[in-house]
PDB file of C-alpha atoms in Angstrom:
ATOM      1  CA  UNK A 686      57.995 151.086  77.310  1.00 58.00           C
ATOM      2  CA  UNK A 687      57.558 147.389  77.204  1.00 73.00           C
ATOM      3  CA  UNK A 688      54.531 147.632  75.142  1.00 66.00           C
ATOM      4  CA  UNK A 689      55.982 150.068  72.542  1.00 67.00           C
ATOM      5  CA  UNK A 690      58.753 147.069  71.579  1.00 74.00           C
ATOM      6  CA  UNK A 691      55.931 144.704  71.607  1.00 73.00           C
ATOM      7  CA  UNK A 692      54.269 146.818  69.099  1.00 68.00           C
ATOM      8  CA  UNK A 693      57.290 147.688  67.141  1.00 69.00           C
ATOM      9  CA  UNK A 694      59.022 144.610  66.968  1.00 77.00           C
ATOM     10  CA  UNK A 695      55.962 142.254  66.520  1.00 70.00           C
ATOM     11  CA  UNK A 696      53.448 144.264  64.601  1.00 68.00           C
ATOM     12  CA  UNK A 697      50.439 143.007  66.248  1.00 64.00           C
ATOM     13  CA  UNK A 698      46.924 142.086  63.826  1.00 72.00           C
ATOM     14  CA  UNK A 699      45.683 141.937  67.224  1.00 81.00           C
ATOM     15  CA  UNK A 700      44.211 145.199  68.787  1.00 87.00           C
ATOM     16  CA  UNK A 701      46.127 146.946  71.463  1.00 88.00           C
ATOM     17  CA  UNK A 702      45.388 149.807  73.918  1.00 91.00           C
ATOM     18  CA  UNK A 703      47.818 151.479  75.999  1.00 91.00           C
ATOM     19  CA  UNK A 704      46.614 153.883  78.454  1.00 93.00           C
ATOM     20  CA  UNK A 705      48.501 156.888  80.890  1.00 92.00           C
ATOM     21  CA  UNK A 706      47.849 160.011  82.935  1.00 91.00           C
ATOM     22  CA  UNK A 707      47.192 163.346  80.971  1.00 91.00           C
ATOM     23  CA  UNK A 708      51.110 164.066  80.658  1.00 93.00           C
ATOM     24  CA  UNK A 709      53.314 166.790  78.644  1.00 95.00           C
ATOM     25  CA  UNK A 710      52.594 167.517  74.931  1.00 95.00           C
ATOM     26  CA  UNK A 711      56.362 166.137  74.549  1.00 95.00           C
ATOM     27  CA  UNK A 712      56.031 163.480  76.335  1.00 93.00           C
ATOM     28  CA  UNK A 713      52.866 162.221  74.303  1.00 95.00           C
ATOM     29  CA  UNK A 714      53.856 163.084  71.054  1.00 96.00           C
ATOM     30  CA  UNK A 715      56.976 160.671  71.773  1.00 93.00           C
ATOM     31  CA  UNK A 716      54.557 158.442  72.096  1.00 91.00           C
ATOM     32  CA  UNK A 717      52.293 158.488  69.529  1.00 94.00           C
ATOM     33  CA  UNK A 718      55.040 158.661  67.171  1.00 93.00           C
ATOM     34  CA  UNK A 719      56.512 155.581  68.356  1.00 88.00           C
ATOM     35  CA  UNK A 720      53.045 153.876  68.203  1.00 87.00           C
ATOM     36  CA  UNK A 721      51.831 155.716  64.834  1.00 90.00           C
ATOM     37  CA  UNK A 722      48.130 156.409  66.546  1.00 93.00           C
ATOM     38  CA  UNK A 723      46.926 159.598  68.424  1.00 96.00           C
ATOM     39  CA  UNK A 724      45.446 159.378  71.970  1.00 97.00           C
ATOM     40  CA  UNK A 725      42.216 159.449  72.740  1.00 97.00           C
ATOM     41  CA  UNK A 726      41.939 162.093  76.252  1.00 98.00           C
ATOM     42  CA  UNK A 727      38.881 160.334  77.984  1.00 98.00           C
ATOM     43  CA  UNK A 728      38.050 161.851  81.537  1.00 98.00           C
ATOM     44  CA  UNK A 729      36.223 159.028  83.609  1.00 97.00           C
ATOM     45  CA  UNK A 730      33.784 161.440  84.869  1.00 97.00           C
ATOM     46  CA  UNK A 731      31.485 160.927  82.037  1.00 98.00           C
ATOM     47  CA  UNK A 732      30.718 157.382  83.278  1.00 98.00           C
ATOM     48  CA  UNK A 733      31.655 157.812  86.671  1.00 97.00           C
ATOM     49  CA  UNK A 734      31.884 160.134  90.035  1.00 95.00           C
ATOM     50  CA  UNK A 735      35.472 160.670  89.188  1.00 94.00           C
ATOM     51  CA  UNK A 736      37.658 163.097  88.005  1.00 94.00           C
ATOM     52  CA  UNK A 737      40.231 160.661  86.284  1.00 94.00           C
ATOM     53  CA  UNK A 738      41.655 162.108  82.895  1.00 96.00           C
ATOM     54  CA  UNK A 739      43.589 159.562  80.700  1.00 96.00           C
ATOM     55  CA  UNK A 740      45.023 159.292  77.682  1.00 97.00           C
ATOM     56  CA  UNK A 741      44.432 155.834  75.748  1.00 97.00           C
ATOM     57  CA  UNK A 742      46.072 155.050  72.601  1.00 95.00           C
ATOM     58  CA  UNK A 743      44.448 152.194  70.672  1.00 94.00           C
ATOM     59  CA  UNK A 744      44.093 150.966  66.942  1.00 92.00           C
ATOM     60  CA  UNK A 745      40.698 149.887  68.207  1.00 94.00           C
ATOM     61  CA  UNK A 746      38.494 151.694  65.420  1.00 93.00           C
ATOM     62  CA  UNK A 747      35.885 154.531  65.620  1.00 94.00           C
ATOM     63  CA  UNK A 748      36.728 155.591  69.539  1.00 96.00           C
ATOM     64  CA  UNK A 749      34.803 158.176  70.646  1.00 96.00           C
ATOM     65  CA  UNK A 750      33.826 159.971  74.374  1.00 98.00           C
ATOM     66  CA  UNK A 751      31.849 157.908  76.770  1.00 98.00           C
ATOM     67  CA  UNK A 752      27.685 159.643  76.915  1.00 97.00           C
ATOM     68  CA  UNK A 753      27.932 161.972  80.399  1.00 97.00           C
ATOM     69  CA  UNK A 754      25.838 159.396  82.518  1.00 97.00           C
ATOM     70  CA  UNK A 755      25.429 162.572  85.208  1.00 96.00           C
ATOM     71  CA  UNK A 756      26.485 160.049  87.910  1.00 95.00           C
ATOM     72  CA  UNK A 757      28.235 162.982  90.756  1.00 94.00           C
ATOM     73  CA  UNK A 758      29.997 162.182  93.920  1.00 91.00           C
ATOM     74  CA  UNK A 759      27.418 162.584  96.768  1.00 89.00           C
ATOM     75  CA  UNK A 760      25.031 159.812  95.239  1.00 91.00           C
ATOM     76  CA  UNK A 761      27.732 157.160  95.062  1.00 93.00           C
ATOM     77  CA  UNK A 762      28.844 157.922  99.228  1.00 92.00           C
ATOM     78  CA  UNK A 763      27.763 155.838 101.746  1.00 91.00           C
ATOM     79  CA  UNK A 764      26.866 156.626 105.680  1.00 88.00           C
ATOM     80  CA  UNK A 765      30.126 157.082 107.704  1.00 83.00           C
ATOM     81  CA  UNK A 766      31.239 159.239 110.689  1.00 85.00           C
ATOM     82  CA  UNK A 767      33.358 162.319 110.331  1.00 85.00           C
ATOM     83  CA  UNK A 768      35.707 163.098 113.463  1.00 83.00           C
ATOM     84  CA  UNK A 769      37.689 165.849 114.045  1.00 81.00           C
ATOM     85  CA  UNK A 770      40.362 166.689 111.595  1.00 75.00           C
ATOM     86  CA  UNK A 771      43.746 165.507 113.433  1.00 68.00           C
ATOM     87  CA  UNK A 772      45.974 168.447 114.116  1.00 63.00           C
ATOM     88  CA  UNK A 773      48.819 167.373 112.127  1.00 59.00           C
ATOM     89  CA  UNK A 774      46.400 167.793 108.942  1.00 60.00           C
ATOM     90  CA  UNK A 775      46.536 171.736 109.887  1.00 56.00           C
ATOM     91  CA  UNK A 776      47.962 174.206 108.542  1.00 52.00           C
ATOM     92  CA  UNK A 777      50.047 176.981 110.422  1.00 46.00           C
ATOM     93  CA  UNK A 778      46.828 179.562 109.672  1.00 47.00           C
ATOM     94  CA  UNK A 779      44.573 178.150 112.381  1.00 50.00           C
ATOM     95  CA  UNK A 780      41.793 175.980 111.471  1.00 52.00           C
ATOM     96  CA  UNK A 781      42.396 175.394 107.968  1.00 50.00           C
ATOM     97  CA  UNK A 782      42.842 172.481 106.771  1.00 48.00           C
ATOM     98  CA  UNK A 783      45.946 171.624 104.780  1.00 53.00           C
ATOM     99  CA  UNK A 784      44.242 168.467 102.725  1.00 62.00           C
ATOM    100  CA  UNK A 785      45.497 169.310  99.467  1.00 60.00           C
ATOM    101  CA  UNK A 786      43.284 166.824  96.860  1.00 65.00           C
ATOM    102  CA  UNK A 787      40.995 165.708  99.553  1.00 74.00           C
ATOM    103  CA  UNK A 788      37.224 165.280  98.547  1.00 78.00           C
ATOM    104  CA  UNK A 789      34.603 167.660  99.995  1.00 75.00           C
ATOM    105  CA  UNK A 790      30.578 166.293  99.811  1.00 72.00           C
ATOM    106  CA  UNK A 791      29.478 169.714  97.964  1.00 71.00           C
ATOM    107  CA  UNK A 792      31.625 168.319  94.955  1.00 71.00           C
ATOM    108  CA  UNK A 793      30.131 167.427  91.687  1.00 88.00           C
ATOM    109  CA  UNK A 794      32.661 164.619  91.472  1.00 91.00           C
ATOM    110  CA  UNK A 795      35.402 162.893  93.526  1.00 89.00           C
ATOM    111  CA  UNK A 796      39.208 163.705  92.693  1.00 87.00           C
ATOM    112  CA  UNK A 797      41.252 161.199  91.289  1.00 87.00           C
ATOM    113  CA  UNK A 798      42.425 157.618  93.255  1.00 87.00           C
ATOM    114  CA  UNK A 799      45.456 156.861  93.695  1.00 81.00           C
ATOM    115  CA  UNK A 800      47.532 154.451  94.910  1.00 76.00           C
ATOM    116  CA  UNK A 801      48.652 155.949  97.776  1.00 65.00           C
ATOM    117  CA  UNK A 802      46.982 154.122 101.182  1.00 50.00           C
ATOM    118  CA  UNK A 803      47.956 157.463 102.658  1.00 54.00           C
ATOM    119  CA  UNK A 804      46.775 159.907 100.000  1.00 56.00           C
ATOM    120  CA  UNK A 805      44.558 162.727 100.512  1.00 56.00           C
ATOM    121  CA  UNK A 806      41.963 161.464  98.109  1.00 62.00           C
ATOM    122  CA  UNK A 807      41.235 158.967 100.380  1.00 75.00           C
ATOM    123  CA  UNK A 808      39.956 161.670 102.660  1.00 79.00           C
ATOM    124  CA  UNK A 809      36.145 163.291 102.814  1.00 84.00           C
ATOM    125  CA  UNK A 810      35.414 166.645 104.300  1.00 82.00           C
ATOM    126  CA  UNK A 811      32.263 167.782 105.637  1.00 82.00           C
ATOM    127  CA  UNK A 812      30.870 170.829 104.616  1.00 81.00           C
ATOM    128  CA  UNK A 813      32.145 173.088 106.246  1.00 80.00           C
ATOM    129  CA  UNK A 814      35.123 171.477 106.006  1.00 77.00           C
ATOM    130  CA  UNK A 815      35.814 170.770 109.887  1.00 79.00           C
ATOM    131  CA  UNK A 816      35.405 167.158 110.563  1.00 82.00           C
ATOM    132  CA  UNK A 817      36.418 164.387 107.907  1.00 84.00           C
ATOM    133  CA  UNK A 818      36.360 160.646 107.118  1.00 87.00           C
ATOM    134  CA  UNK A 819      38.274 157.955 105.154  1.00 85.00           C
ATOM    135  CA  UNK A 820      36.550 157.005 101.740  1.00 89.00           C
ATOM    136  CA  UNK A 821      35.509 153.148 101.712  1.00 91.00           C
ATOM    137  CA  UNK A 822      36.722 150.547  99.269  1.00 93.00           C
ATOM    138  CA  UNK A 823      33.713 150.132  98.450  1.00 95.00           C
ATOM    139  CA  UNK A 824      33.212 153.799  97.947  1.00 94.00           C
ATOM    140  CA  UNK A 825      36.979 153.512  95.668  1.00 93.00           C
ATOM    141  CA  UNK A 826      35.249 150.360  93.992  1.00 96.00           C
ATOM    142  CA  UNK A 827      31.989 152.607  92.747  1.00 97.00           C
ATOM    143  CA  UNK A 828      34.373 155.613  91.552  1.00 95.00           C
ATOM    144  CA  UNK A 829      35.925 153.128  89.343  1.00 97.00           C
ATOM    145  CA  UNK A 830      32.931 151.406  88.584  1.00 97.00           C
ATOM    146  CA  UNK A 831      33.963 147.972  89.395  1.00 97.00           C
ATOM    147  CA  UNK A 832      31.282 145.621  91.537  1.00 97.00           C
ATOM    148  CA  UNK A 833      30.966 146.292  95.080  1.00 96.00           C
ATOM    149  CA  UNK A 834      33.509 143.984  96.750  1.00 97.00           C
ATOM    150  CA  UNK A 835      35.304 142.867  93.493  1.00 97.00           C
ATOM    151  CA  UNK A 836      38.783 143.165  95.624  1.00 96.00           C
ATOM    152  CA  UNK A 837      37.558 142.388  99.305  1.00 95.00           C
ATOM    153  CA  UNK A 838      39.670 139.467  98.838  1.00 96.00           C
ATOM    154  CA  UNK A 839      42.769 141.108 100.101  1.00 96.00           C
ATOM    155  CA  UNK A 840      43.786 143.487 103.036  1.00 93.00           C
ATOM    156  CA  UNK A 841      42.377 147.433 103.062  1.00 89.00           C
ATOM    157  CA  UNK A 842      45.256 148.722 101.856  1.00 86.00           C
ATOM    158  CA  UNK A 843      45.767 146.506  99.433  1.00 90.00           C
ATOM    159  CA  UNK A 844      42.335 147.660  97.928  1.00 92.00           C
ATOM    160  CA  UNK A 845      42.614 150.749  98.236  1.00 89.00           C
ATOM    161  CA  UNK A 846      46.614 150.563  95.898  1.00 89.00           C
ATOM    162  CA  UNK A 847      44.967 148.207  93.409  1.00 92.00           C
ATOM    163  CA  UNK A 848      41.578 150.166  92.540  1.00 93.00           C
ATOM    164  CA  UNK A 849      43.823 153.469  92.799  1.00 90.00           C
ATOM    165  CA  UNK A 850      46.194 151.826  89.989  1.00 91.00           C
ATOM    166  CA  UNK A 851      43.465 150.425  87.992  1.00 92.00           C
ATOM    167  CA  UNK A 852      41.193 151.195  84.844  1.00 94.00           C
ATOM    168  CA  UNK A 853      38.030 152.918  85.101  1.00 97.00           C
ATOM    169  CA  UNK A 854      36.023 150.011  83.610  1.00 98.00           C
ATOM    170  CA  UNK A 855      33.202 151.249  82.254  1.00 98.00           C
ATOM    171  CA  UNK A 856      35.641 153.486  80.101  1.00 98.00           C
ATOM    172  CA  UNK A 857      37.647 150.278  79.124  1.00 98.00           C
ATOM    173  CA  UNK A 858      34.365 148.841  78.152  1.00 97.00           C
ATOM    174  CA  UNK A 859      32.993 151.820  76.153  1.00 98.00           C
ATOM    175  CA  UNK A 860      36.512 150.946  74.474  1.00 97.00           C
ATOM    176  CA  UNK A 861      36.159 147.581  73.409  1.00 96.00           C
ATOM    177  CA  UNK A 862      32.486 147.915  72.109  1.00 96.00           C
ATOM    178  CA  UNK A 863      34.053 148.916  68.848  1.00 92.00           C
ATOM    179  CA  UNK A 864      36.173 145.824  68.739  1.00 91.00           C
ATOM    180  CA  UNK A 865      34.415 143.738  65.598  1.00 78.00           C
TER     181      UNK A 865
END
């Protein structure tokens, strides 16, 4: 909401851009109306290995959808080892697991970070979807295209809430090429 009054109150000649999850046609138009510009929906998986829908409203001219750069989610993972699922991840029905959101290799891309440390997202299944592993930061660092290490300045699960929270860059980027 903060940036809304900013925009209201100060009428900025600067360019703004305010971005948020895919949400309720309600909830958007509110929105919009308050910021007189339509969203742009851009989905992250056109320049990245994730799934990461977002709506980004902008008077940054001439906005238009990233090119599909076909990256998908099994080139960007790195060597790790699976273990067995722990039982607690089960659900009543035997062996199935109950990892609702987690990532399985045979995907085309990765779902969404968060930033949740304890999130499913963080989680990799194997095939056959019996053994799994944590995701890296480095691995969360790819999916959002920022350089490999860029936050291994602070604790693990500190990287894995701040690249969860943040911007897909290279769609921020693809964004300000039409600044003049």
């Amino acid at each position: 909401i903060d940036i809304l009054n900013i925009v209201l109150e100060k009428n900025p000649k600067a360019y703004f851009l305010l971005e948020n999850v895919v949400m309720k046609k309600e909830w958007r138009q509110i929105i919009t109306d308050i910021i007189g510009v339509e969203p742009i929906m851009i989905d992250s998986a056109l320049v990245s290995a994730q799934r990461r829908k977002s709506l980004y409203w902008t008077n940054i001219p001439n906005i238009t959808l990233p090119e599909d750069k076909h990256i998908y989610f099994r080139d960007i993972l790195e060597n790790g080892t699976f273990r067995e699922i722990p039982k607690c991840m089960y659900s009543n029905y035997g062996n199935r697991a109950r990892i609702k959101g987690a990532n399985y290799i045979k995907n085309d891309k990765s779902n969404t970070l968060t930033t949740s440390s304890s999130h499913t997202t963080q989680y990799l299944l194997n095939e056959d979807k019996s053994l799994c592993r944590f995701l890296t930061p480095t691995e969360f660092e790819v999916l959002q295209t920022l350089p490999i290490d860029y936050t291994n300045n602070v604790c693990k699960t500190q990287r894995y809430k701040a690249i969860g929270n943040g911007w897909t860059v290279d769609v921020i980027a693809h964004i300000f090429k039409n600044i003049e």
